[in-house]
PDB file of C-alpha atoms in Angstrom:
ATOM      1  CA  UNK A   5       0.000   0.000   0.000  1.00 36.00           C
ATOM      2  CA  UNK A   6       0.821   3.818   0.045  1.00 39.00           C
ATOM      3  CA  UNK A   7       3.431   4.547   2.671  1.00 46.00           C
ATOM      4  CA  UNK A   8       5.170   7.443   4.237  1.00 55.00           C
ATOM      5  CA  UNK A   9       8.724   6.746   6.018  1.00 50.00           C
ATOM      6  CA  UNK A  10      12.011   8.018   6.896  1.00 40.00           C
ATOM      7  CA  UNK A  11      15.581   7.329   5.718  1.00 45.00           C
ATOM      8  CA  UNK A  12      17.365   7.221   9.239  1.00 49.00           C
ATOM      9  CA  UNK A  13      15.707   6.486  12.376  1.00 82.00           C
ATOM     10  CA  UNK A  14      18.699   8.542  14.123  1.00 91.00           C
ATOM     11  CA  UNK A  15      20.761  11.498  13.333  1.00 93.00           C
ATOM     12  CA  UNK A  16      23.480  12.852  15.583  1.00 95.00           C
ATOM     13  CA  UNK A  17      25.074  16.631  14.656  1.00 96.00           C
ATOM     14  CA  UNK A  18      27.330  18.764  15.975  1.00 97.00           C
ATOM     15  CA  UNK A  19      25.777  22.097  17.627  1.00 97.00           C
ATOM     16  CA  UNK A  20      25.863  24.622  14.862  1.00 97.00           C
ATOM     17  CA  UNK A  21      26.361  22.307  11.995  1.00 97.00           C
ATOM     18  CA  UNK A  22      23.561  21.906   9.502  1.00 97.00           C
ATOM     19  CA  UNK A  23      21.175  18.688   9.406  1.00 97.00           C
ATOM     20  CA  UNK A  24      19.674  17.334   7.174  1.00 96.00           C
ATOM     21  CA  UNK A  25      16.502  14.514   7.712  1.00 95.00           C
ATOM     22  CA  UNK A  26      14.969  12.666   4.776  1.00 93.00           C
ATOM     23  CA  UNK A  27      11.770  11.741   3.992  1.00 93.00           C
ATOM     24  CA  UNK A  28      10.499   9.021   0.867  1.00 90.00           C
ATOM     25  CA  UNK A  29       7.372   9.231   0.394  1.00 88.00           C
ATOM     26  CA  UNK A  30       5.122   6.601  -2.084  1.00 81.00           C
ATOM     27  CA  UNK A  31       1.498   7.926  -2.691  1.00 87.00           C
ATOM     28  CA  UNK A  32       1.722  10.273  -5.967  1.00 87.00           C
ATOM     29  CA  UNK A  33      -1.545  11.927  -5.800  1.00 88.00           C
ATOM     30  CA  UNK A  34      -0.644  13.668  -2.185  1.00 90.00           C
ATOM     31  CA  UNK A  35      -0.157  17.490  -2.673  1.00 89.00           C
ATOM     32  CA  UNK A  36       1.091  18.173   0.632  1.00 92.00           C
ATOM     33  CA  UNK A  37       3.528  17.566   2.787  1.00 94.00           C
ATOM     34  CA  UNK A  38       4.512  18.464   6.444  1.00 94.00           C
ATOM     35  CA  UNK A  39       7.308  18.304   8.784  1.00 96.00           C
ATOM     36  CA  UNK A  40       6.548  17.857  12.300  1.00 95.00           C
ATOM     37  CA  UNK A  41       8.890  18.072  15.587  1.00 96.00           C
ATOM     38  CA  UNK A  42       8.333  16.104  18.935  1.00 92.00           C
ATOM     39  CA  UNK A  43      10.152  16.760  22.006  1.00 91.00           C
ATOM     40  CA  UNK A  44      10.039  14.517  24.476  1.00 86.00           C
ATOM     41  CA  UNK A  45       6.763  14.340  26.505  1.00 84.00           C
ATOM     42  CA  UNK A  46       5.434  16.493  23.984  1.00 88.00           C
ATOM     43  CA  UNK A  47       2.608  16.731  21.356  1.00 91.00           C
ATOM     44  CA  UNK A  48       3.840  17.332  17.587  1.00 92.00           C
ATOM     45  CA  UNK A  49       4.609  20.481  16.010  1.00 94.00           C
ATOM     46  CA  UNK A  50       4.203  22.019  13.069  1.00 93.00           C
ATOM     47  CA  UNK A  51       7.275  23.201  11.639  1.00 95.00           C
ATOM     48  CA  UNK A  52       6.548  23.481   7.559  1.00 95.00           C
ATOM     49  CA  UNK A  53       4.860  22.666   4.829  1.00 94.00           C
ATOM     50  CA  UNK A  54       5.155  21.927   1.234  1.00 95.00           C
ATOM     51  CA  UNK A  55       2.683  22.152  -1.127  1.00 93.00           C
ATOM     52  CA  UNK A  56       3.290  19.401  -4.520  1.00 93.00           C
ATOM     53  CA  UNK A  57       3.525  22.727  -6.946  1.00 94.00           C
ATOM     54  CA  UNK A  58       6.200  23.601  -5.182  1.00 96.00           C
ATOM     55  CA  UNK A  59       9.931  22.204  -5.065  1.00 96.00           C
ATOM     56  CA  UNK A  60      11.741  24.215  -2.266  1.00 98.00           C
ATOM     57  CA  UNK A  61      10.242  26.448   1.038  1.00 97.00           C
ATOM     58  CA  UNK A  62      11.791  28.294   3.493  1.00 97.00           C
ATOM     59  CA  UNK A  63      11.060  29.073   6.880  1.00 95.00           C
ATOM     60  CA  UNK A  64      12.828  30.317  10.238  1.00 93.00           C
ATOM     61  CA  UNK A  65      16.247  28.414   9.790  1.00 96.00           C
ATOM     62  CA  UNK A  66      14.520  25.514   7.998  1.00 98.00           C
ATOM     63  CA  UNK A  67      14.308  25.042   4.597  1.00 98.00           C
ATOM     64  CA  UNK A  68      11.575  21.893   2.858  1.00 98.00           C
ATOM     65  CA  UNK A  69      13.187  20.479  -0.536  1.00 97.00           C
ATOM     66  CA  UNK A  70      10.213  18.579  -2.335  1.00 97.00           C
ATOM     67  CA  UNK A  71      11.754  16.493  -5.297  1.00 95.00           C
ATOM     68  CA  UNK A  72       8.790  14.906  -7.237  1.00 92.00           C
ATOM     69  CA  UNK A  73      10.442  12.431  -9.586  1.00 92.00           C
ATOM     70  CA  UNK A  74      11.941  10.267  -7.015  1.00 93.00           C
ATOM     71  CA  UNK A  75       8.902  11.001  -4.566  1.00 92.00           C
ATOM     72  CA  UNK A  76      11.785  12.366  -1.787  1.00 93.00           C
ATOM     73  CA  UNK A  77      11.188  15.092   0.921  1.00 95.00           C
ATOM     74  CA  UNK A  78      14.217  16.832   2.986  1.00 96.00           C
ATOM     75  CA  UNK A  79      14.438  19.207   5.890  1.00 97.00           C
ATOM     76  CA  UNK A  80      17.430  21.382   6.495  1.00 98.00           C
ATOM     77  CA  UNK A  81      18.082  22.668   9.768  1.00 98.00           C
ATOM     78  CA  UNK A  82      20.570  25.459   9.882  1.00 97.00           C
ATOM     79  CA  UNK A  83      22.780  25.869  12.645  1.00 97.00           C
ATOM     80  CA  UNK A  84      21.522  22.945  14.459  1.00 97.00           C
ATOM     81  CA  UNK A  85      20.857  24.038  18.539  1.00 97.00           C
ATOM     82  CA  UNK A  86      20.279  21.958  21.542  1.00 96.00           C
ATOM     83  CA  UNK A  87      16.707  23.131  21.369  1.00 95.00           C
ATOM     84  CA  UNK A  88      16.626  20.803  17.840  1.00 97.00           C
ATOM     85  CA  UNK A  89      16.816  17.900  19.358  1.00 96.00           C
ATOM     86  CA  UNK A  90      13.678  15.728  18.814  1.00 96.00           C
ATOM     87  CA  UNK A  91      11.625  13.277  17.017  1.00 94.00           C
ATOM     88  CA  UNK A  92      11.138  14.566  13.447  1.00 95.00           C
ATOM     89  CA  UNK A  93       8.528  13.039  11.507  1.00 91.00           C
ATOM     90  CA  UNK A  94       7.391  13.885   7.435  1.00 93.00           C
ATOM     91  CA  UNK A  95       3.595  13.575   6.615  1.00 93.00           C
ATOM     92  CA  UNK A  96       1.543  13.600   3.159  1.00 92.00           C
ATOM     93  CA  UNK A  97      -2.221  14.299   2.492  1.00 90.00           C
ATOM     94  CA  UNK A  98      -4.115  15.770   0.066  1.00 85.00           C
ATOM     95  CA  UNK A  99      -6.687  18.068  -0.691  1.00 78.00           C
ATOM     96  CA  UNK A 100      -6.273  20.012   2.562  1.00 76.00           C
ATOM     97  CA  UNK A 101      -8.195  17.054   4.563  1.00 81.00           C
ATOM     98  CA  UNK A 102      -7.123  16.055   7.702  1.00 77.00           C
ATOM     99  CA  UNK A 103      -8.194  12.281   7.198  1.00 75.00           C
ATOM    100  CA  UNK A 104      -5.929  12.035   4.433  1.00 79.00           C
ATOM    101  CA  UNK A 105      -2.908  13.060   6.417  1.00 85.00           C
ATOM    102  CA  UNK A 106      -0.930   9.793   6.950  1.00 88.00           C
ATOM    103  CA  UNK A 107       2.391  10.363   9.703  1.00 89.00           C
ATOM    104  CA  UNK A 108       6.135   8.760   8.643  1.00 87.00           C
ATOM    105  CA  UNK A 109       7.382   6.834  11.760  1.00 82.00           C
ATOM    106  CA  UNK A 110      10.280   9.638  12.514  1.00 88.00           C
ATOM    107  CA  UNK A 111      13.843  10.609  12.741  1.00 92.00           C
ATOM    108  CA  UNK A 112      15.379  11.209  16.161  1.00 93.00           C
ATOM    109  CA  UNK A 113      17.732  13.884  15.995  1.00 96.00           C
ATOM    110  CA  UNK A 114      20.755  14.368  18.461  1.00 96.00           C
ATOM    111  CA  UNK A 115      22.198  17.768  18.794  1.00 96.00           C
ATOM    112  CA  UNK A 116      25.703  16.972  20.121  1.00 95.00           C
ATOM    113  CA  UNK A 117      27.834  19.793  22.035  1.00 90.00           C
TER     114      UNK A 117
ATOM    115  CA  UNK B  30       2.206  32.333  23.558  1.00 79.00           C
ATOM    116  CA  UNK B  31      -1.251  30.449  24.458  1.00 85.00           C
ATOM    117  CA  UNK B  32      -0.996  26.272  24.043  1.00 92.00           C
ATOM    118  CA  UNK B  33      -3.419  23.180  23.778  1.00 96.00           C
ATOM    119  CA  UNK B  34      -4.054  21.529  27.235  1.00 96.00           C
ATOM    120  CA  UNK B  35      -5.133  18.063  28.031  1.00 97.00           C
ATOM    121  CA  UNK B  36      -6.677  16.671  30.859  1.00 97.00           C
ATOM    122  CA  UNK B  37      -5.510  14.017  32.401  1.00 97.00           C
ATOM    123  CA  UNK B  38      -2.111  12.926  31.538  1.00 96.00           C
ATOM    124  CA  UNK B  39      -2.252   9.586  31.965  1.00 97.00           C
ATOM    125  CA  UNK B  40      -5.779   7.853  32.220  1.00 97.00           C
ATOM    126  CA  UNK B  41      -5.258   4.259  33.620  1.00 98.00           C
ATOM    127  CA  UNK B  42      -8.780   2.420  32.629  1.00 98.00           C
ATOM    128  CA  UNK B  43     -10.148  -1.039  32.878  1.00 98.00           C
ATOM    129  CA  UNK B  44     -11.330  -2.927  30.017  1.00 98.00           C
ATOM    130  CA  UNK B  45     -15.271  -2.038  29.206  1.00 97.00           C
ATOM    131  CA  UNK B  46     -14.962   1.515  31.094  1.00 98.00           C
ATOM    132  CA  UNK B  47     -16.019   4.682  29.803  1.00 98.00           C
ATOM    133  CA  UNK B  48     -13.321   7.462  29.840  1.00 98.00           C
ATOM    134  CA  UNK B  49     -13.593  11.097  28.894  1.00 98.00           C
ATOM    135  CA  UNK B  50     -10.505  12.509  27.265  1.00 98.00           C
ATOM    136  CA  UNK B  51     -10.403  16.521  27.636  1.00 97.00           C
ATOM    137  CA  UNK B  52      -8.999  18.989  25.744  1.00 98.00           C
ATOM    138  CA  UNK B  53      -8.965  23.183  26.439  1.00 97.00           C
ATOM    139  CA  UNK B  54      -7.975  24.461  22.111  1.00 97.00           C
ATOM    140  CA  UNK B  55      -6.283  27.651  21.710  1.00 95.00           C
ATOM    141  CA  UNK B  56      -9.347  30.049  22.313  1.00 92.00           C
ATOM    142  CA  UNK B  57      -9.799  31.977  18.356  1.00 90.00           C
ATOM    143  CA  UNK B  58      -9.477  28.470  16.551  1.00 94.00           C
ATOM    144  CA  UNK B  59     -12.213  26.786  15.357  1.00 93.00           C
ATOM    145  CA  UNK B  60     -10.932  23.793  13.499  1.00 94.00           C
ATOM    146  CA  UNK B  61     -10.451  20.676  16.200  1.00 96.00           C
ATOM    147  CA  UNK B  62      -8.915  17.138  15.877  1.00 96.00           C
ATOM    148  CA  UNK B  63      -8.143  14.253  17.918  1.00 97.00           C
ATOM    149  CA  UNK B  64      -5.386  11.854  16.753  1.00 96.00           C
ATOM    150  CA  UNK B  65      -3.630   8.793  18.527  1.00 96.00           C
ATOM    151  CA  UNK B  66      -0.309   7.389  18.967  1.00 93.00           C
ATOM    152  CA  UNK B  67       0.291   3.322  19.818  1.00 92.00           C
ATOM    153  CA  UNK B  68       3.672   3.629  21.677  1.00 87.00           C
ATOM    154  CA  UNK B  69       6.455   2.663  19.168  1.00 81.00           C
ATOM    155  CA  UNK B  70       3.670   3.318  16.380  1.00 85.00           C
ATOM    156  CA  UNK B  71       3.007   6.148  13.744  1.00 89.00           C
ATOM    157  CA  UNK B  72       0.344   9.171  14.813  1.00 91.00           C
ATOM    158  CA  UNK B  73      -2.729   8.424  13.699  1.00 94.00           C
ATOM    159  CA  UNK B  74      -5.987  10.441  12.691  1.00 94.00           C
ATOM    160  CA  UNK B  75      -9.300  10.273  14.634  1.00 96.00           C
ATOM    161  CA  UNK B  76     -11.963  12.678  14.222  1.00 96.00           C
ATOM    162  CA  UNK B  77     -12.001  16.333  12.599  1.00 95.00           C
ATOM    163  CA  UNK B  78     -14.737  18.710  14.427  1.00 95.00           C
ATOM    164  CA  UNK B  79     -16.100  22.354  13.053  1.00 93.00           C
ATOM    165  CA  UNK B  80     -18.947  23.961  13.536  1.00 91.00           C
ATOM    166  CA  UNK B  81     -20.224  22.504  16.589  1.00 92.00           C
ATOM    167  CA  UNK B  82     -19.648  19.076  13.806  1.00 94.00           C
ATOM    168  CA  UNK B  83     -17.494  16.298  12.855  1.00 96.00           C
ATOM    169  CA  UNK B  84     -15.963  17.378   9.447  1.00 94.00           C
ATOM    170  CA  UNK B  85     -14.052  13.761   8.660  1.00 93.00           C
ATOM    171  CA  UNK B  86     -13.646  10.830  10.918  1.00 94.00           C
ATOM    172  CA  UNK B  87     -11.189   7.948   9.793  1.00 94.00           C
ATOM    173  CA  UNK B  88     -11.730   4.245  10.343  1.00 94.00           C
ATOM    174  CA  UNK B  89     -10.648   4.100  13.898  1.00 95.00           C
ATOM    175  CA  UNK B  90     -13.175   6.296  14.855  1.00 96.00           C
ATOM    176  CA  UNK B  91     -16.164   3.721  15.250  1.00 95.00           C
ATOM    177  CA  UNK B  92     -18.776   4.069  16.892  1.00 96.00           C
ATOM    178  CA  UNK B  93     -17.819   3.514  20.070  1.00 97.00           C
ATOM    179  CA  UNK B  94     -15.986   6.813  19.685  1.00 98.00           C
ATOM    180  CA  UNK B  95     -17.816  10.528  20.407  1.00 98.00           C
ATOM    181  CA  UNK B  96     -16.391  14.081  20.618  1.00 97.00           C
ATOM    182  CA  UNK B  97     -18.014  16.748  22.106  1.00 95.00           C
ATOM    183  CA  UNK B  98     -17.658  20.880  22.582  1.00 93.00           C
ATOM    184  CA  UNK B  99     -19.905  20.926  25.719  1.00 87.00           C
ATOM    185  CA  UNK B 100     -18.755  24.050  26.002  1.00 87.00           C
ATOM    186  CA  UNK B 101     -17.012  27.101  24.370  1.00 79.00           C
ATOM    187  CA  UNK B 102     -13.398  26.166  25.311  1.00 87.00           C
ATOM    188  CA  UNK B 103     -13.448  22.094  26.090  1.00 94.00           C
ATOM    189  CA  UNK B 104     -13.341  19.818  23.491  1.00 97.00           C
ATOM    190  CA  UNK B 105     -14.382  16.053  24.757  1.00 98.00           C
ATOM    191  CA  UNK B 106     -13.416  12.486  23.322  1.00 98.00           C
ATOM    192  CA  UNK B 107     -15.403   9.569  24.928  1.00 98.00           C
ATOM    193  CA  UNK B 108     -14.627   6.470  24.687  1.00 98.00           C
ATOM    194  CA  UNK B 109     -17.525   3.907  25.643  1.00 97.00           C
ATOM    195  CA  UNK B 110     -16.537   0.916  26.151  1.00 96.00           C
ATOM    196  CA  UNK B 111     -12.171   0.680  25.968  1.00 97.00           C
ATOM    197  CA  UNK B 112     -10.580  -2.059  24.692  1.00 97.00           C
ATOM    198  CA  UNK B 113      -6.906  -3.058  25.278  1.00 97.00           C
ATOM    199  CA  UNK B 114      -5.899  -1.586  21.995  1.00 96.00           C
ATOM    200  CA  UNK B 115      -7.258   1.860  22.913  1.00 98.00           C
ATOM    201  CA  UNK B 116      -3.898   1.546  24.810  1.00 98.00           C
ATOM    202  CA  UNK B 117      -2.474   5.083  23.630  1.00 97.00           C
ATOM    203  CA  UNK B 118      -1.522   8.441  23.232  1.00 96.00           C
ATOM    204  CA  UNK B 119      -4.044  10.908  22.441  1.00 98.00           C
ATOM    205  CA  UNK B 120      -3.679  13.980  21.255  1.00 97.00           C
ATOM    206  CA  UNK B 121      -5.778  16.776  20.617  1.00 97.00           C
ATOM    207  CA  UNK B 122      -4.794  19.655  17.969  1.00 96.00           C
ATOM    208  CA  UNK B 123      -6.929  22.884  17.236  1.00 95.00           C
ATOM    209  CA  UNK B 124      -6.394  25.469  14.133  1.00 93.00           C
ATOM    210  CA  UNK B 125      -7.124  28.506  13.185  1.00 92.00           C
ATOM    211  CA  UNK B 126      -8.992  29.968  10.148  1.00 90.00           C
ATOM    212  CA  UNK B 127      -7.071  29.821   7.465  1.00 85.00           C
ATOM    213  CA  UNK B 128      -3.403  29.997   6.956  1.00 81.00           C
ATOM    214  CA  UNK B 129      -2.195  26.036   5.952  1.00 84.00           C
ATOM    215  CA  UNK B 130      -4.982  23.144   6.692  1.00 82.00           C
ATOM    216  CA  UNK B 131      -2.189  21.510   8.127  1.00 88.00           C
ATOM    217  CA  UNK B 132      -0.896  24.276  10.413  1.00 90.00           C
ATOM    218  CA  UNK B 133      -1.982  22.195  13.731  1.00 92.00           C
ATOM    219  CA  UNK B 134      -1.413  23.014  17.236  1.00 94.00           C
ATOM    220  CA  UNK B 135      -1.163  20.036  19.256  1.00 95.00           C
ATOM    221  CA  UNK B 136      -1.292  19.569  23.062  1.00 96.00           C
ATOM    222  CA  UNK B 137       0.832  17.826  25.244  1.00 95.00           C
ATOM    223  CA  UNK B 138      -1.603  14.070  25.198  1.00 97.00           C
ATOM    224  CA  UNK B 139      -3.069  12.180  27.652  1.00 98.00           C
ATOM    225  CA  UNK B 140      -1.814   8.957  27.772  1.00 97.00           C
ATOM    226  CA  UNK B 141      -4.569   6.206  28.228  1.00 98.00           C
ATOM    227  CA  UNK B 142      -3.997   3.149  29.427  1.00 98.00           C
ATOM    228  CA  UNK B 143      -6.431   0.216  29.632  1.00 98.00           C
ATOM    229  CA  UNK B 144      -5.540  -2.882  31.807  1.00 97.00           C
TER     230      UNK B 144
END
């Protein structure tokens, strides 16, 4: 079936390094995608979002890289902080409904000092 | 900067109970969710709720499942009868008008555990 997942369950940087977590996704008709941060003991949060017409998006020291032909999602954290360190987990859906949104399983990211 | 709450935590439940799941959105939104997390598992979608209504509801979501806005800042999920798989995280996310449909503010979860 359609599947969302992640590249690396576990990614260790050095504070103030860049990281970068990957995402593959399978399901070709979803025109959005989201990247999601838990902390520990913490609900998820939004952190950006893609839209399929689209192929890169910035936001506050993130940047989303959409590449459509091989169906493969990135987020770049610049200048990786301790505050970074979390569960990061890619989603798809489509249409704007919330039923369709379907969760990757996550990327734990260490921020080393 | 105002934040979801859940009430309780942690819920510990016997098989068959009813529990009440409770949730306080960020006061202007209007768009409501509930989603789940099996420990070790993938978050999962519930139930969408607007306009004092339930806008999409996914397979999970039977009907031994109910969400409520009894009032104008709780938002309820009941759970009639639990079953050992309802053994999970829940979490409850409210948004705004407009802006990204996917632009979710999620609370902390209540973790529910049925014995």
């Amino acid at each position: 079936g359609e599947s969302v997942g992640l590249h690396l369950p576990t990614l260790s940087v050095q504070e103030g390094d860049n990281s970068i977590i990957n995402c593959a996704y399978s399901n070709s008709a979803s025109d959005y995608f989201i990247w999601y941060k838990q902390e520990s003991g913490k609900g998820p949060q939004f952190i950006i979002d893609i839209r399929s017409n689209m192929d890169k998006r910035q936001g506050q020291r993130v940047t989303v890289l959409l590449n459509k032909t091989v169906k493969h999602l990135s987020l770049q954290i610049a200048a990786t902080q301790p505050g970074d360190s979390a569960v990061y987990f890619c989603a798809e859906a489509s249409s704007g409904s919330a039923r369709q949104l379907t969760f990757g399983s996550g990327t734990q990211l260490t921020v080393l000092p | 900067e105002p934040e979801v709450t859940q009430t309780p935590s942690h819920q510990v439940t016997q098989m068959g109970q009813e529990v009440i799941l409770r949730c306080v959105p960020i006061s202007n939104h209007l768009y409501f969710y509930w989603y789940r997390q099996i420990l070790g598992q993938k978050v999962e979608f519930l139930v969408s709720f607007y306009n004092n209504e339930i806008s999409e509801k996914s397979e999970i979501f039977d009907d031994q499942f109910s969400v409520e806005r009894p009032d104008g800042s709780n938002f309820t999920l009941k759970i009639r009868s639990t079953k050992l798989e309802d053994s999970a995280m829940y979490f409850c996310a409210s948004k705004k008008t407009g802006g990204s449909a996917y632009e979710q503010y999620f609370g902390p979860g209540t973790r529910l555990t049925v014995t």
